[in-house]
């Protein structure tokens, strides 16, 4: 609620033409000065706390998207804020011409969560994948192999190599020619992957759970089959864990969760894993891990990033790991995510004329809607069913993220509270009922 004082301040400021404490004021700045490369919802945020955000008009929202799986500990987490301040007072950046303890300690921790290997630090998911593409090219270079196979509906970032790797036409359109050496095959189809391998193929990259493509988990036998295929044909198996990784599914990486209790899976290790989004809880950072046998493929001068792995970013990422471990947030993702999923599956059974399917793992949940023509309130609208559903939820005070035209994603903070989950579920139920 706004205080009387806040209201008086506001009325004073409204004399200025583009007051930034109103949505039109903020939007006017974007319209004039920001490259319009995003389709944005009509909300401007002012602050956040935990799983909640407040817009410039003082409206409160439950954030079930956490900035697209980024704010793993929610907003304005006191320990993240404290670490940012303390590290900023000590050391922010020195460049990768030198050593510092935070990068080494973070790499050690990440290796501990994966398997023996080494880590390279960068600043985003696209860059993390780019590093893996370069690793693969180095790996195959002397044999003239360079081709990387990925899957349809994948998403690997927005750089030129990223859109070339991404198995979705919409991100490529208008930017041709693509970077050479990427081909796509259907996801979860081992035979298609086997058939696609050519003498030039050097690696396969997949997401353990496709995110942008609509929250589709890989089948355990697909993962095991890909590992075997890569071993037989001398290919690297690269996993894009930018969205589905970092404890979101209930384990550090999605393949660890997907392969739990699967026979023959205990020796499964990918050759490379990319990370970003949640890694520093909202502070920009990316990284890739590479398995020990390939860990020295990229030597001095062969790959670099000015900002990669600064003392500040690494200190924050170390704090995120501390909090995730201390507060058992992987277990929270697994349990609370499982409960939300069960409830949503029940809802889908009760309202098959609105919801087609609910999929996912842990706190990465996709709600697939039926075609918009089948939902009377949506038929005739120009926006996609997913965008329209997300907008309805926003009106009900809950933020979610569309994936394609049919799927709405829940990617809440990993420290989501049961009461927050209840709040989200009751809003979703209300919206679904209103559409039925
Ligand atoms: C978000 C995402 C990326 C790209 O990350 P950026 O930080 O936006 O470059 C790559 N892969 C997956 C699976 C993602 O979800």
Tab-separated table of N, CA, C and O in Angstrom, residues 70-129:
chain	number	residue	atom	x	y	z
A	70	UNK	N	16.217	-17.197	-13.454
A	70	UNK	CA	17.477	-16.542	-13.076
A	70	UNK	C	17.568	-16.293	-11.566
A	70	UNK	O	18.570	-16.633	-10.926
A	71	UNK	N	16.519	-15.699	-10.999
A	71	UNK	CA	16.584	-15.298	-9.589
A	71	UNK	C	16.294	-16.511	-8.703
A	71	UNK	O	15.217	-16.656	-8.123
A	72	UNK	N	17.298	-17.387	-8.591
A	72	UNK	CA	17.118	-18.675	-7.920
A	72	UNK	C	16.757	-18.498	-6.452
A	72	UNK	O	16.096	-19.350	-5.868
A	73	UNK	N	17.226	-17.415	-5.849
A	73	UNK	CA	16.937	-17.186	-4.428
A	73	UNK	C	15.888	-16.091	-4.253
A	73	UNK	O	15.752	-15.515	-3.171
A	74	UNK	N	15.158	-15.787	-5.307
A	74	UNK	CA	14.158	-14.728	-5.245
A	74	UNK	C	14.810	-13.356	-5.371
A	74	UNK	O	15.980	-13.249	-5.746
A	75	UNK	N	14.029	-12.332	-5.074
A	75	UNK	CA	14.510	-10.956	-5.255
A	75	UNK	C	15.049	-10.382	-3.956
A	75	UNK	O	14.541	-10.689	-2.878
A	76	UNK	N	16.055	-9.537	-4.087
A	76	UNK	CA	16.619	-8.796	-2.951
A	76	UNK	C	16.973	-9.723	-1.786
A	76	UNK	O	16.699	-9.427	-0.624
A	77	UNK	N	17.589	-10.859	-2.117
A	77	UNK	CA	17.975	-11.784	-1.043
A	77	UNK	C	19.049	-11.114	-0.179
A	77	UNK	O	20.076	-10.672	-0.701
A	78	UNK	N	18.845	-11.049	1.134
A	78	UNK	CA	19.780	-10.279	1.969
A	78	UNK	C	21.228	-10.786	1.888
A	78	UNK	O	22.159	-9.979	1.911
A	79	UNK	N	21.415	-12.096	1.782
A	79	UNK	CA	22.798	-12.603	1.736
A	79	UNK	C	23.472	-12.309	0.395
A	79	UNK	O	24.686	-12.110	0.335
A	80	UNK	N	22.680	-12.288	-0.679
A	80	UNK	CA	23.238	-11.900	-1.985
A	80	UNK	C	23.607	-10.416	-1.945
A	80	UNK	O	24.689	-10.010	-2.386
A	81	UNK	N	22.704	-9.618	-1.391
A	81	UNK	CA	22.964	-8.175	-1.307
A	81	UNK	C	24.227	-7.914	-0.479
A	81	UNK	O	25.078	-7.101	-0.856
A	82	UNK	N	24.345	-8.625	0.626
A	82	UNK	CA	25.498	-8.436	1.508
A	82	UNK	C	26.799	-8.853	0.801
A	82	UNK	O	27.817	-8.171	0.891
A	83	UNK	N	26.742	-9.994	0.090
A	83	UNK	CA	27.934	-10.468	-0.626
A	83	UNK	C	28.333	-9.483	-1.716
A	83	UNK	O	29.521	-9.185	-1.884
A	84	UNK	N	27.345	-8.962	-2.437
A	84	UNK	CA	27.640	-7.970	-3.483
A	84	UNK	C	28.341	-6.762	-2.882
A	84	UNK	O	29.349	-6.286	-3.403
A	85	UNK	N	27.819	-6.294	-1.763
A	85	UNK	CA	28.400	-5.102	-1.128
A	85	UNK	C	29.803	-5.399	-0.611
A	85	UNK	O	30.750	-4.674	-0.908
A	86	UNK	N	29.942	-6.485	0.139
A	86	UNK	CA	31.247	-6.794	0.748
A	86	UNK	C	32.311	-7.024	-0.317
A	86	UNK	O	33.433	-6.532	-0.200
A	87	UNK	N	31.952	-7.782	-1.364
A	87	UNK	CA	32.943	-8.072	-2.404
A	87	UNK	C	33.268	-6.813	-3.207
A	87	UNK	O	34.418	-6.610	-3.593
A	88	UNK	N	32.272	-5.967	-3.402
A	88	UNK	CA	32.516	-4.714	-4.131
A	88	UNK	C	33.482	-3.818	-3.355
A	88	UNK	O	34.264	-3.076	-3.949
A	89	UNK	N	33.448	-3.904	-2.032
A	89	UNK	CA	34.367	-3.113	-1.204
A	89	UNK	C	35.773	-3.701	-1.219
A	89	UNK	O	36.738	-3.032	-0.877
A	90	UNK	N	35.873	-5.017	-1.602
A	90	UNK	CA	37.169	-5.693	-1.549
A	90	UNK	C	37.832	-5.738	-2.930
A	90	UNK	O	38.939	-5.230	-3.109
A	91	UNK	N	37.134	-6.340	-3.920
A	91	UNK	CA	37.727	-6.503	-5.242
A	91	UNK	C	36.631	-6.870	-6.236
A	91	UNK	O	35.944	-7.872	-6.054
A	92	UNK	N	36.468	-6.085	-7.290
A	92	UNK	CA	35.418	-6.353	-8.275
A	92	UNK	C	35.975	-7.090	-9.490
A	92	UNK	O	35.438	-8.097	-9.923
A	93	UNK	N	37.101	-6.610	-10.030
A	93	UNK	CA	37.587	-7.125	-11.320
A	93	UNK	C	39.099	-6.977	-11.394
A	93	UNK	O	39.644	-5.971	-10.965
A	94	UNK	N	39.748	-8.003	-11.943
A	94	UNK	CA	41.203	-7.878	-12.150
A	94	UNK	C	41.635	-8.300	-13.548
A	94	UNK	O	42.792	-8.130	-13.898
A	95	UNK	N	40.721	-8.896	-14.347
A	95	UNK	CA	40.977	-9.498	-15.662
A	95	UNK	C	41.527	-10.904	-15.482
A	95	UNK	O	41.998	-11.270	-14.401
A	96	UNK	N	41.487	-11.651	-16.571
A	96	UNK	CA	42.006	-13.022	-16.530
A	96	UNK	C	43.490	-13.091	-16.863
A	96	UNK	O	44.012	-14.164	-17.185
A	97	UNK	N	44.172	-11.950	-16.738
A	97	UNK	CA	45.642	-11.974	-16.818
A	97	UNK	C	46.229	-12.459	-15.500
A	97	UNK	O	47.413	-12.746	-15.406
A	98	UNK	N	45.368	-12.512	-14.461
A	98	UNK	CA	45.846	-12.836	-13.115
A	98	UNK	C	44.968	-13.906	-12.474
A	98	UNK	O	43.913	-14.248	-12.972
A	99	UNK	N	45.433	-14.394	-11.333
A	99	UNK	CA	44.690	-15.369	-10.533
A	99	UNK	C	43.939	-14.647	-9.421
A	99	UNK	O	44.338	-13.570	-8.995
A	100	UNK	N	42.819	-15.253	-8.986
A	100	UNK	CA	42.204	-14.819	-7.721
A	100	UNK	C	41.440	-16.004	-7.153
A	100	UNK	O	41.009	-16.891	-7.889
A	101	UNK	N	41.294	-16.002	-5.832
A	101	UNK	CA	40.797	-17.217	-5.176
A	101	UNK	C	39.353	-17.560	-5.518
A	101	UNK	O	38.987	-18.730	-5.572
A	102	UNK	N	38.513	-16.541	-5.776
A	102	UNK	CA	37.077	-16.816	-5.915
A	102	UNK	C	36.783	-17.667	-7.154
A	102	UNK	O	35.955	-18.559	-7.116
A	103	UNK	N	37.475	-17.390	-8.262
A	103	UNK	CA	37.235	-18.172	-9.475
A	103	UNK	C	37.662	-19.623	-9.262
A	103	UNK	O	36.971	-20.552	-9.663
A	104	UNK	N	38.803	-19.800	-8.616
A	104	UNK	CA	39.285	-21.159	-8.359
A	104	UNK	C	38.342	-21.933	-7.451
A	104	UNK	O	38.020	-23.102	-7.708
A	105	UNK	N	37.864	-21.263	-6.404
A	105	UNK	CA	36.978	-21.957	-5.458
A	105	UNK	C	35.634	-22.295	-6.100
A	105	UNK	O	35.060	-23.363	-5.865
A	106	UNK	N	35.121	-21.389	-6.929
A	106	UNK	CA	33.838	-21.669	-7.589
A	106	UNK	C	33.987	-22.836	-8.573
A	106	UNK	O	33.136	-23.738	-8.608
A	107	UNK	N	35.084	-22.836	-9.342
A	107	UNK	CA	35.321	-23.935	-10.287
A	107	UNK	C	35.385	-25.262	-9.529
A	107	UNK	O	34.779	-26.260	-9.943
A	108	UNK	N	36.085	-25.255	-8.395
A	108	UNK	CA	36.191	-26.479	-7.579
A	108	UNK	C	34.801	-26.977	-7.154
A	108	UNK	O	34.497	-28.167	-7.230
A	109	UNK	N	33.955	-26.035	-6.730
A	109	UNK	CA	32.602	-26.412	-6.290
A	109	UNK	C	31.780	-26.986	-7.443
A	109	UNK	O	31.058	-27.972	-7.273
A	110	UNK	N	31.856	-26.358	-8.607
A	110	UNK	CA	31.060	-26.825	-9.750
A	110	UNK	C	31.525	-28.208	-10.189
A	110	UNK	O	30.701	-29.081	-10.492
A	111	UNK	N	32.841	-28.407	-10.217
A	111	UNK	CA	33.372	-29.727	-10.569
A	111	UNK	C	32.859	-30.760	-9.564
A	111	UNK	O	32.472	-31.869	-9.930
A	112	UNK	N	32.808	-30.369	-8.297
A	112	UNK	CA	32.306	-31.273	-7.257
A	112	UNK	C	30.866	-31.684	-7.493
A	112	UNK	O	30.461	-32.793	-7.147
A	113	UNK	N	30.072	-30.805	-8.074
A	113	UNK	CA	28.667	-31.130	-8.362
A	113	UNK	C	28.526	-31.955	-9.639
A	113	UNK	O	27.451	-32.496	-9.906
A	114	UNK	N	29.583	-31.987	-10.480
A	114	UNK	CA	29.488	-32.714	-11.746
A	114	UNK	C	30.390	-33.942	-11.670
A	114	UNK	O	30.093	-34.865	-10.943
A	115	UNK	N	31.479	-33.917	-12.397
A	115	UNK	CA	32.432	-35.032	-12.405
A	115	UNK	C	33.795	-34.407	-12.635
A	115	UNK	O	33.875	-33.228	-13.021
A	116	UNK	N	34.889	-35.155	-12.454
A	116	UNK	CA	36.210	-34.558	-12.654
A	116	UNK	C	36.296	-33.824	-13.989
A	116	UNK	O	35.841	-34.337	-15.018
A	117	UNK	N	36.856	-32.626	-13.954
A	117	UNK	CA	36.949	-31.796	-15.143
A	117	UNK	C	37.385	-30.400	-14.758
A	117	UNK	O	37.919	-30.190	-13.662
A	118	UNK	N	37.157	-29.447	-15.658
A	118	UNK	CA	37.517	-28.053	-15.403
A	118	UNK	C	36.409	-27.129	-15.899
A	118	UNK	O	35.536	-27.554	-16.660
A	119	UNK	N	36.479	-25.855	-15.472
A	119	UNK	CA	35.406	-24.904	-15.775
A	119	UNK	C	35.977	-23.647	-16.430
A	119	UNK	O	37.067	-23.188	-16.066
A	120	UNK	N	35.250	-23.113	-17.402
A	120	UNK	CA	35.561	-21.813	-18.005
A	120	UNK	C	34.419	-20.864	-17.671
A	120	UNK	O	33.251	-21.240	-17.774
A	121	UNK	N	34.752	-19.622	-17.320
A	121	UNK	CA	33.715	-18.663	-16.937
A	121	UNK	C	33.512	-17.582	-17.987
A	121	UNK	O	34.473	-17.076	-18.567
A	122	UNK	N	32.225	-17.252	-18.210
A	122	UNK	CA	31.865	-16.185	-19.136
A	122	UNK	C	30.683	-15.435	-18.535
A	122	UNK	O	30.579	-15.374	-17.303
A	123	UNK	N	29.811	-14.888	-19.373
A	123	UNK	CA	28.810	-13.966	-18.829
A	123	UNK	C	27.366	-14.261	-19.194
A	123	UNK	O	26.485	-13.517	-18.793
A	124	UNK	N	27.127	-15.284	-19.971
A	124	UNK	CA	25.743	-15.560	-20.384
A	124	UNK	C	25.652	-16.994	-20.890
A	124	UNK	O	26.677	-17.661	-21.109
A	125	UNK	N	24.423	-17.407	-21.125
A	125	UNK	CA	24.201	-18.754	-21.631
A	125	UNK	C	24.695	-18.929	-23.056
A	125	UNK	O	25.291	-19.951	-23.401
A	126	UNK	N	24.434	-17.923	-23.893
A	126	UNK	CA	24.873	-18.008	-25.286
A	126	UNK	C	26.399	-18.151	-25.347
A	126	UNK	O	26.931	-18.947	-26.123
A	127	UNK	N	27.064	-17.394	-24.498
A	127	UNK	CA	28.529	-17.454	-24.470
A	127	UNK	C	29.034	-18.795	-23.925
A	127	UNK	O	30.090	-19.275	-24.356
A	128	UNK	N	28.319	-19.341	-22.970
A	128	UNK	CA	28.712	-20.643	-22.431
A	128	UNK	C	28.621	-21.700	-23.537
A	128	UNK	O	29.527	-22.522	-23.718
A	129	UNK	N	27.518	-21.657	-24.308
A	129	UNK	CA	27.379	-22.600	-25.419
A	129	UNK	C	28.428	-22.345	-26.495
A	129	UNK	O	28.982	-23.285	-27.071
